[in-house]
Coordinates of C-alpha atoms and ligand atoms in Angstrom, one line a residue:
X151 CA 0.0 0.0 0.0
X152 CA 2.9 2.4 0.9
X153 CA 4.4 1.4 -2.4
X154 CA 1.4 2.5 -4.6
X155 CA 0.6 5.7 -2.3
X156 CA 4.2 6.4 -3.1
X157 CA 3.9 6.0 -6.9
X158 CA 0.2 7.9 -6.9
X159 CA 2.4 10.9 -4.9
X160 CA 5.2 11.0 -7.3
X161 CA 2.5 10.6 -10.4
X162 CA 0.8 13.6 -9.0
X163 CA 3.9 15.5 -7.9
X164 CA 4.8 15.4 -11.6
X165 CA 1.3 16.3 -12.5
X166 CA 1.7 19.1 -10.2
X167 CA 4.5 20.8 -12.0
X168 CA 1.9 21.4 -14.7
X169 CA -0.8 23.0 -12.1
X170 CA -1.7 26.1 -10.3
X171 CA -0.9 25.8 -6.5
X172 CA -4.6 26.5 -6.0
X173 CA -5.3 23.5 -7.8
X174 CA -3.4 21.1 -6.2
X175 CA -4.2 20.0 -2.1
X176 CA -1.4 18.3 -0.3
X177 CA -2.1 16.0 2.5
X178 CA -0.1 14.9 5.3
X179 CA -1.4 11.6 7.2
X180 CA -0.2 8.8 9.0
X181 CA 0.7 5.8 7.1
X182 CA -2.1 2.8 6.7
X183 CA -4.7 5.5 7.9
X184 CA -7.2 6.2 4.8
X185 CA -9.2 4.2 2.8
X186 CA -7.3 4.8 -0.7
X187 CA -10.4 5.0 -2.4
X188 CA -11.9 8.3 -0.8
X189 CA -9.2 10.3 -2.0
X190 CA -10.1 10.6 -5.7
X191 CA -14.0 10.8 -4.5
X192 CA -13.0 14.0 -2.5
X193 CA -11.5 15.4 -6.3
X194 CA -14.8 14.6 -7.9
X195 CA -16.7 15.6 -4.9
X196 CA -14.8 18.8 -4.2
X197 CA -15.8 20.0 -7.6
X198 CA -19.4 19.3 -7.4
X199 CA -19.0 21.6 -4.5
X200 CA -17.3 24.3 -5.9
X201 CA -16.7 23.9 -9.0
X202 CA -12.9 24.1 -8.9
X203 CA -10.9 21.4 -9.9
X204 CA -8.7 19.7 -7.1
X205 CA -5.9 16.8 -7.2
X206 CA -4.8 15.9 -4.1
X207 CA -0.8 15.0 -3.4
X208 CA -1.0 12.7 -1.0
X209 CA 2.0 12.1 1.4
X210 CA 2.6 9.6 4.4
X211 CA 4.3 9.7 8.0
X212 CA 4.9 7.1 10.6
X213 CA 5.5 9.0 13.8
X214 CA 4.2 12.7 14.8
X215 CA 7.9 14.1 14.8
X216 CA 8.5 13.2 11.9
X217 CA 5.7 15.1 10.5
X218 CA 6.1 17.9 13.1
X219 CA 10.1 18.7 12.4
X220 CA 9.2 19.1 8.1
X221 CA 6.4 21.8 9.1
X222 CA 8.6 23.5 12.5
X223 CA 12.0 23.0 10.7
X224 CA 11.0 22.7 6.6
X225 CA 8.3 24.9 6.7
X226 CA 6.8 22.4 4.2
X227 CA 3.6 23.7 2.3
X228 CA 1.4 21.0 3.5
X229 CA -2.1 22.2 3.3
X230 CA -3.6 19.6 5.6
X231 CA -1.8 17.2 8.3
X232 CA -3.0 14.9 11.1
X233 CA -1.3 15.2 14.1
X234 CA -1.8 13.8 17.1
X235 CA -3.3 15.5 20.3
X236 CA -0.2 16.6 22.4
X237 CA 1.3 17.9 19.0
X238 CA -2.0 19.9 18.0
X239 CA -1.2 22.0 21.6
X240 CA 2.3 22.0 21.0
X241 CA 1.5 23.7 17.4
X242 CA -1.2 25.7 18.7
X243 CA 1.8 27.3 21.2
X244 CA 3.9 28.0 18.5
X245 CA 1.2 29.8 16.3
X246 CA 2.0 27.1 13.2
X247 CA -2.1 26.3 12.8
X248 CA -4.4 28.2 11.3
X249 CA -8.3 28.4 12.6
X250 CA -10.8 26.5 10.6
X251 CA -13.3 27.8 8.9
X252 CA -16.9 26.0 9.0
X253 CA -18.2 28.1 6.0
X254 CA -19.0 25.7 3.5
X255 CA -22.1 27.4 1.4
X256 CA -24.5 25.2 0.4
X257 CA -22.7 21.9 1.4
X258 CA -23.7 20.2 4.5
X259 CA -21.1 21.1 7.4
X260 CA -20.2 17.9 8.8
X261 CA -17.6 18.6 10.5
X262 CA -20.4 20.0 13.8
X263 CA -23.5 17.9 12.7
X264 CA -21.6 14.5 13.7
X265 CA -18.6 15.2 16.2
X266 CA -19.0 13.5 19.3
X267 CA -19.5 15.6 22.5
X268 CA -17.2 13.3 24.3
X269 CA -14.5 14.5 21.7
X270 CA -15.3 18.3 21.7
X271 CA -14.6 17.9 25.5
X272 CA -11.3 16.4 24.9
X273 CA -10.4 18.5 22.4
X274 CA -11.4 21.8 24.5
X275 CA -9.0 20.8 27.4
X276 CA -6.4 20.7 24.9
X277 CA -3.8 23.4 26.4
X278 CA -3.2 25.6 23.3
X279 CA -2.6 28.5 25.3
X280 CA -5.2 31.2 24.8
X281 CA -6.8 29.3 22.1
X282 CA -8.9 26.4 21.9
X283 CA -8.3 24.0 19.7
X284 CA -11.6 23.5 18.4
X285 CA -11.3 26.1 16.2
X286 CA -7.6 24.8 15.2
X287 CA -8.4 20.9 14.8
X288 CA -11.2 18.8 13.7
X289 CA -10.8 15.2 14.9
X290 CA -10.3 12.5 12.6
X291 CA -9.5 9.0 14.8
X292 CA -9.3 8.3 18.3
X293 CA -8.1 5.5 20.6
X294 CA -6.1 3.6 23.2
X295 CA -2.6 2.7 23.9
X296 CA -3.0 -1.0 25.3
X297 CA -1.5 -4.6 25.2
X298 CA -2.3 -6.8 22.1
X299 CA -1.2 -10.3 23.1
X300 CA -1.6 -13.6 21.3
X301 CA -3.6 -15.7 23.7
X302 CA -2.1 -19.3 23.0
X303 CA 1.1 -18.0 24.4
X304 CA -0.4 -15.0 27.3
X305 CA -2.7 -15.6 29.6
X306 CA -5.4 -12.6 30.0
X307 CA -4.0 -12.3 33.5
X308 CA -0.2 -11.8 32.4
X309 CA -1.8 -9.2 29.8
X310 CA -3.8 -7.6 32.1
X311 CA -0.7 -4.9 33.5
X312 CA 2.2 -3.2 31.6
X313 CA 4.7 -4.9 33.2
X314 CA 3.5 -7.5 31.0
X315 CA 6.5 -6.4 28.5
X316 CA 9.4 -7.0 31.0
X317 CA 8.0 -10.7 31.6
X318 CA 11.0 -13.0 30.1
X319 CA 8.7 -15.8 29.0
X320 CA 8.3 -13.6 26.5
X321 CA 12.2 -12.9 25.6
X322 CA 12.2 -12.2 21.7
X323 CA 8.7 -12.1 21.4
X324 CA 8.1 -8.2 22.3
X325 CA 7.1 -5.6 20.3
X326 CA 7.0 -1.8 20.9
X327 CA 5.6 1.3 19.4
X328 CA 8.8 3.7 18.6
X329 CA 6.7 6.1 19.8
X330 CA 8.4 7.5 23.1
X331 CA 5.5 9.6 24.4
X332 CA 3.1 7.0 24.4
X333 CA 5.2 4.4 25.7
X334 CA 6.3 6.9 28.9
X335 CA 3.0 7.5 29.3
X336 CA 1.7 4.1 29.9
X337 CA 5.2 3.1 31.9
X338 CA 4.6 5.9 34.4
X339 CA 0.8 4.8 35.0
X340 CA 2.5 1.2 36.1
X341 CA 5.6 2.6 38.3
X342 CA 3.5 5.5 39.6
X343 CA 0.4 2.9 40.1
X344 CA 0.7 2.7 43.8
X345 CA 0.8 6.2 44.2
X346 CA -2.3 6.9 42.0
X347 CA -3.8 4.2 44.4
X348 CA -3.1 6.2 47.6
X349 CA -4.3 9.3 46.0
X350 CA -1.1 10.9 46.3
X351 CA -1.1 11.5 42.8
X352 CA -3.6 11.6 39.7
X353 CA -3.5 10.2 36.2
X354 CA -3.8 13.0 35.1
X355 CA -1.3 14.8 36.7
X356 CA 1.1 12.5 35.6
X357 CA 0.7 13.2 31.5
X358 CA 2.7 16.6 32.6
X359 CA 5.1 15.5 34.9
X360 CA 8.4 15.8 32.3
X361 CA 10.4 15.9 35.7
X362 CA 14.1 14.3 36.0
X363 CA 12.9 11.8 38.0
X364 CA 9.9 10.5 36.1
X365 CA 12.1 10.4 33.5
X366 CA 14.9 8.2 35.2
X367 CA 12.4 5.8 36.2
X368 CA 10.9 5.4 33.1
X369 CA 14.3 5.2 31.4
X370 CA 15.4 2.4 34.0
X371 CA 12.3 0.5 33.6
X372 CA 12.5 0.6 29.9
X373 CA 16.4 -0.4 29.7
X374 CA 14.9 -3.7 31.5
X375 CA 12.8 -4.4 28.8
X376 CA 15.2 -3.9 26.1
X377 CA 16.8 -7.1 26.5
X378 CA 13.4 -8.7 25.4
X379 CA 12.4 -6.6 22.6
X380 CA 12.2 -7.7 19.4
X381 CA 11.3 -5.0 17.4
X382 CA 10.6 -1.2 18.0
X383 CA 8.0 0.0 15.5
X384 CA 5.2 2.0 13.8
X385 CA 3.6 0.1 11.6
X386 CA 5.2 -3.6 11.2
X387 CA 4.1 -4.5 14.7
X388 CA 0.1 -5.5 13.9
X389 CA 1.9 -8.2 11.1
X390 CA 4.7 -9.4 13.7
X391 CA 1.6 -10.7 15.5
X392 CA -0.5 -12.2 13.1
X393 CA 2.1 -13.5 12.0
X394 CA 2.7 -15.5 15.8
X395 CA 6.3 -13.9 15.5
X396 CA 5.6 -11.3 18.4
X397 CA 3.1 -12.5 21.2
X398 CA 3.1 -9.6 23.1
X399 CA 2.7 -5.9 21.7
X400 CA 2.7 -2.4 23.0
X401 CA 0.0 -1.0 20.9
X402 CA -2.8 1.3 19.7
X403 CA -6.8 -0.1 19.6
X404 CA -6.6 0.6 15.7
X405 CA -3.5 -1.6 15.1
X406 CA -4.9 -3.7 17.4
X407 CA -8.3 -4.0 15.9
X408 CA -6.7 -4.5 12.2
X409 CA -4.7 -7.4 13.4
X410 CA -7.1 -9.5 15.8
X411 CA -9.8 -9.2 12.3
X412 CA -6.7 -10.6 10.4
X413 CA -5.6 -13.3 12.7
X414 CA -9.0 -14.6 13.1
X415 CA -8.9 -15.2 9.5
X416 CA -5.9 -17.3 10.0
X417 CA -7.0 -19.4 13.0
X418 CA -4.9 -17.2 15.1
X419 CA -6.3 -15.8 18.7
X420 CA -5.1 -12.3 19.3
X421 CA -6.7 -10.3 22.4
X422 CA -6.5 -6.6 23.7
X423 CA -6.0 -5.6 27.0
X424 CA -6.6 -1.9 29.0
X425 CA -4.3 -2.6 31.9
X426 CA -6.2 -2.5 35.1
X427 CA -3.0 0.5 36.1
X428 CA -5.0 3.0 33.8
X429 CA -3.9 3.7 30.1
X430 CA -3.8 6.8 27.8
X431 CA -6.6 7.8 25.1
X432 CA -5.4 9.6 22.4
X433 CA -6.7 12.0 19.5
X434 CA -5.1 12.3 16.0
X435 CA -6.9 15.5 14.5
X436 CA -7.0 17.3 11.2
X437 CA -5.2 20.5 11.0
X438 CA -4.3 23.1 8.4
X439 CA -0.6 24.7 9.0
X440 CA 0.0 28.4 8.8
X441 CA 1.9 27.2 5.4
X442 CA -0.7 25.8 3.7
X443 CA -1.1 27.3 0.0
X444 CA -5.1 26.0 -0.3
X445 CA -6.9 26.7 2.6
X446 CA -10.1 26.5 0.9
X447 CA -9.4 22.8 -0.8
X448 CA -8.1 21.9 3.2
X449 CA -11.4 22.8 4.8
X450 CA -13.9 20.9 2.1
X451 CA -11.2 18.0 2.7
X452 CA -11.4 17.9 6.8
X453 CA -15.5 18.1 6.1
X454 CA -15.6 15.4 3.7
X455 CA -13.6 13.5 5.9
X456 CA -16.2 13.5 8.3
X457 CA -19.5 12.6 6.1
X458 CA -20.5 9.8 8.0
X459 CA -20.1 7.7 4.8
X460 CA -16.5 8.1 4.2
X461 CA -16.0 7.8 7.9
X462 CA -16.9 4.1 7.9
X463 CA -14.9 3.7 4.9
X464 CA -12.1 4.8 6.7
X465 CA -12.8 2.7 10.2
X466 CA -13.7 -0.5 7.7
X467 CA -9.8 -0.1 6.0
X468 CA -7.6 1.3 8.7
X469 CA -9.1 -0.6 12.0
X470 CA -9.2 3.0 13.6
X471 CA -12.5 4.4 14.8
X472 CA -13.6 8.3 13.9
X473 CA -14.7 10.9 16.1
X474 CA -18.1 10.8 14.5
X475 CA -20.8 10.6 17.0
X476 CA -23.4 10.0 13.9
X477 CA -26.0 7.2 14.7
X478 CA -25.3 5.8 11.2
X479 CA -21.9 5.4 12.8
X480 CA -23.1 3.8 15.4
X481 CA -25.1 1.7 13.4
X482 CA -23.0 0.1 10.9
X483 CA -20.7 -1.1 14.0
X484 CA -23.4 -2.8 16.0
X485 CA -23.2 -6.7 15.8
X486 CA -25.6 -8.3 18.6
X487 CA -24.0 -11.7 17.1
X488 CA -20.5 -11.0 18.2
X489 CA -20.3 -8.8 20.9
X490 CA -21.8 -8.4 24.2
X491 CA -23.0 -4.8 25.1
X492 CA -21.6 -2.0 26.5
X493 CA -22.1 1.5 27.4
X494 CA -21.1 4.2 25.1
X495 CA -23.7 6.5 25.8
X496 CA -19.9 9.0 26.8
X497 CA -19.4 9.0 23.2
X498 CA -23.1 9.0 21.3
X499 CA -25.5 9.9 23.8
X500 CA -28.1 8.6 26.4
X501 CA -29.7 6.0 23.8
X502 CA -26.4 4.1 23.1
X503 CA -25.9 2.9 27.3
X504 CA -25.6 -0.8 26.0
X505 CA -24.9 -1.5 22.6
X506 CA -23.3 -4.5 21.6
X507 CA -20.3 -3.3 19.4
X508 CA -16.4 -4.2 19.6
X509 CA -14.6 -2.6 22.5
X510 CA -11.5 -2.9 21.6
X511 CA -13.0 -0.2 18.7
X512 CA -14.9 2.3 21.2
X513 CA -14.0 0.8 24.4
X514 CA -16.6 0.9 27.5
X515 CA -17.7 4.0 29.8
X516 CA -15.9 2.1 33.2
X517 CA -13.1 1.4 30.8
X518 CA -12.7 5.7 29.5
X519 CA -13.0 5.5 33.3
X520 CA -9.5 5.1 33.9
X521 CA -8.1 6.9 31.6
X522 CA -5.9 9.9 30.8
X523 CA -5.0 12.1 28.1
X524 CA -1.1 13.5 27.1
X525 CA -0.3 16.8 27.0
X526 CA 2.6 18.8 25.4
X527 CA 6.1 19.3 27.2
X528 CA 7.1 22.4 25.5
X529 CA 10.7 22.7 26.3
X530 CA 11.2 19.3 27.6
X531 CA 10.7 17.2 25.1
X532 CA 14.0 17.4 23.9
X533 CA 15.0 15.2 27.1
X534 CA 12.1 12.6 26.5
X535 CA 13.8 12.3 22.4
X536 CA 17.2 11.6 23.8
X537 CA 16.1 9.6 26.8
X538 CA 14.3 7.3 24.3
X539 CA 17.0 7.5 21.6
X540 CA 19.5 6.5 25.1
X541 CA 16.6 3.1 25.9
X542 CA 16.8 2.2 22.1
X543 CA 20.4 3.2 21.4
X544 CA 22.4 0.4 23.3
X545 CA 20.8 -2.5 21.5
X546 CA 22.4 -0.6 18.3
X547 CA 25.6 0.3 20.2
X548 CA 26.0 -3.3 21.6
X549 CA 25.6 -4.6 18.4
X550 CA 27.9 -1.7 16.4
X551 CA 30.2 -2.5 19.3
X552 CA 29.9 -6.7 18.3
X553 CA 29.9 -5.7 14.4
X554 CA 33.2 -3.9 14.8
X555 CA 34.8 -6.7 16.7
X556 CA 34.5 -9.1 14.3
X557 CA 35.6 -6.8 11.8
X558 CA 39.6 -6.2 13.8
X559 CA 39.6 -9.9 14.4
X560 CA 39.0 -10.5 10.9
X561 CA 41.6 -8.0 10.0
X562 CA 44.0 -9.2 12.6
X563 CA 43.5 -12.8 11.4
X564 CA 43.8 -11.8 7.7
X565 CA 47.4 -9.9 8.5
X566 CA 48.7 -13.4 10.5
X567 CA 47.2 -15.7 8.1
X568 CA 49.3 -13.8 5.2
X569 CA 52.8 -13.2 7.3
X570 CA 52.5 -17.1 8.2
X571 CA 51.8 -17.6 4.2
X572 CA 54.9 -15.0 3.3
X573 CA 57.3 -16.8 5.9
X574 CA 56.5 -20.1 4.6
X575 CA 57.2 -19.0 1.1
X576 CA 60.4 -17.4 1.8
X577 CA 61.6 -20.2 4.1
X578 CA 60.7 -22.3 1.0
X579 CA 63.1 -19.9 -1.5
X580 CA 66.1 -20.4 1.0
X581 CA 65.9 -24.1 0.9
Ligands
SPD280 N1 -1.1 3.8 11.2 C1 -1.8 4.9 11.7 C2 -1.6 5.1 13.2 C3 -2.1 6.3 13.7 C4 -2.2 6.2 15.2 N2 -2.1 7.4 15.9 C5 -1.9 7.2 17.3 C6 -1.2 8.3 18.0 C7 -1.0 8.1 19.4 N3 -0.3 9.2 20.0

């Protein structure tokens, strides 16, 4: 998929060349996060709506910083991007965003009609200093950060904590999302559990504590784990497990969702846990950077984006569930045949109290219970980037450190092997 979305980008990078800016829309998303199909919909679609011709350049990212450093550092003309919550305040605080317009003429504005009020709550807590981020960000997918586990090999009770990842039955059998916020996130719920426990601390309060110490620990805990790990990733962890070649995995619901459909397929039983320490819930959100060159084309695109429609194309591909609180949403994910109900009436109103739809896709109100949401560090990110680079680091000094062993001793041996083979030979000419 990556491959093609690669081609279709260069294709319409070249195309580009032979376009007015106003006529081209460049997009920004997370990898495996669209179904493919909407994108030349929203071209034809766009100019039923405004008669203006649209091709869209359509670009892909694994991790927020990635994404973040070619718009802070590149000042990339992106028109549209979909970062994730603690990076919408952190670009709110710098002033790179740009406030959405709801305008949209005659065309329906769903963007307000459908959004859930349990996201416009999240997304109004944000902390984008005087702004909200309401105005800034229109949500796209939501979810957790929790344990996908293969259930031939983990028990529901060894998956039911974090510390589930520094268990060494499972040596070579980990994998973790290189994605050090959410990982310190979920690792200071479990060292900090206790604490939260007592009441001498809340969940929430620890989603800002970027102190020294929080960081240590965290750092400590994680150079435990390292040992085990078998692969630190953004994408390639959901295949490790249906696979069976990772049994335990550090995750997000969407991943998760994506792979325990796949694996069923295959006779393969893959289960998601919320650890009973508390977790974090997350918001990716669509955005238009004060560098966009088609603010018009952006707007139509975040608002087709969330026509109920397209939205269940998009959960149906990517696994990830929308911020659409529409009951046609709700709707097409109700299956009274394979799950048992649960409340979501937090997310689309009174009516929905016990519906019987997937939880690892809109997990339950006790569930949302226990959780927390991050927040930006400002200036102290830079020490959560190097302590993560520091926890993922030695496994690729130890082995540079092995690598360049082998090379001397193959030097040395090559030099002694040929000074043995030169002696010989000259000892040979004397005789
Ligand atoms: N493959 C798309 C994944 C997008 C998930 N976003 C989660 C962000 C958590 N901070």
């Amino acid at each position: 998929m990556k491959k093609l979305l690669t081609v279709v980008a260069a294709a319409a990078l070249l195309a580009s060349c032979m376009q007015n800016r106003d006529q081209i829309l460049k997009v920004y998303n997370w990898s495996d996060y669209i179904d493919e199909s909407v994108i030349p919909e929203f071209e034809q679609w766009y100019e039923e709506q405004t008669g203006l011709k649209i091709k869209v350049i359509y670009q892909t990212f694994d991790v927020n910083e990635t994404m973040l450093s070619k718009i802070e550092k590149g000042h990339e003309d992106f028109d549209v991007l979909c970062p994730s919550d603690y990076i919408i305040e952190r670009m709110l605080q710098n002033h790179l965003l740009l406030p959405i317009d709801r305008n949209f003429g005659e065309t329906p504005n769903y963007i307000d009609e459908n959004l859930s009020p349990y996201v416009r709550d999240r997304f109004d807590k944000m902390s984008g200093g005087k702004d909200n981020a309401n105005d800034y960000a229109v949500g796209y997918m939501w979810g957790t950060t929790g344990i996908l586990y293969n259930a031939k090999y983990v028990t529901d009770e060894e998956a039911s904590t974090w510390d589930v990842i520094r268990n060494p039955k499972f040596a070579d059998k980990i994998f973790i999302k290189d994605s050090p916020r959410d990982v310190f996130s979920q690792i200071i719920i479990y060292l900090r559990h206790d604490d939260v426990l007592a009441g001498k601390v809340t969940l929430d309060e620890l989603m800002t504590d970027s102190s020294d110490d929080a960081l240590e620990a965290v750092e400590a805990y994680m150079k435990q784990v390292r040992p085990l790990v078998a692969g630190w990733e953004a994408d390639f962890g959901k295949d490790q497990m249906t696979q069976e070649r990772g049994w335990v995995s550090l995750n997000w619901s969407g991943d998760a969702v994506w792979a325990i459909e796949e694996a069923e397929e295959m006779g393969v039983d893959l289960r998601y846990s919320l650890p009973k320490e508390g977790f974090a819930v997350w918001f990716d959100g669509w955005v238009i950077p004060k560098f966009a060159q088609n603010i018009t084309a952006a707007k139509y695109w975040i608002n087709f984006m969330s026509r109920p429609d397209i939205v269940i194309r998009n959960v149906d591909v990517t696994g990830y569930v929308s911020v659409s609180g529409a009951p046609e949403v709700l709707e097409a994910f109700i299956d009274e045949e394979k799950y048992e109900p649960i409340d979501l009436s937090y997310f689309f109103g009174p009516g929905a109290d016990s519906v019987c739809v997937n939880p690892v896709l809109y997990p339950d109100k006790a569930d949302i219970e226990r959780s927390t949401q991050e927040h930006d560090w400002g200036d102290r990110t830079p020490e959560l980037v190097a302590m993560w680079s520091r926890v993922k680091g030695e496994n690729a000094n130890g082995m540079t450190v092995v690598v360049v062993a082998v090379f001397l001793a193959a030097l040395v041996a090559i030099a002694v092997y040929t000074r043995v083979v030169k002696k010989k030979k000259s000892r040979g000419r004397k005789r």
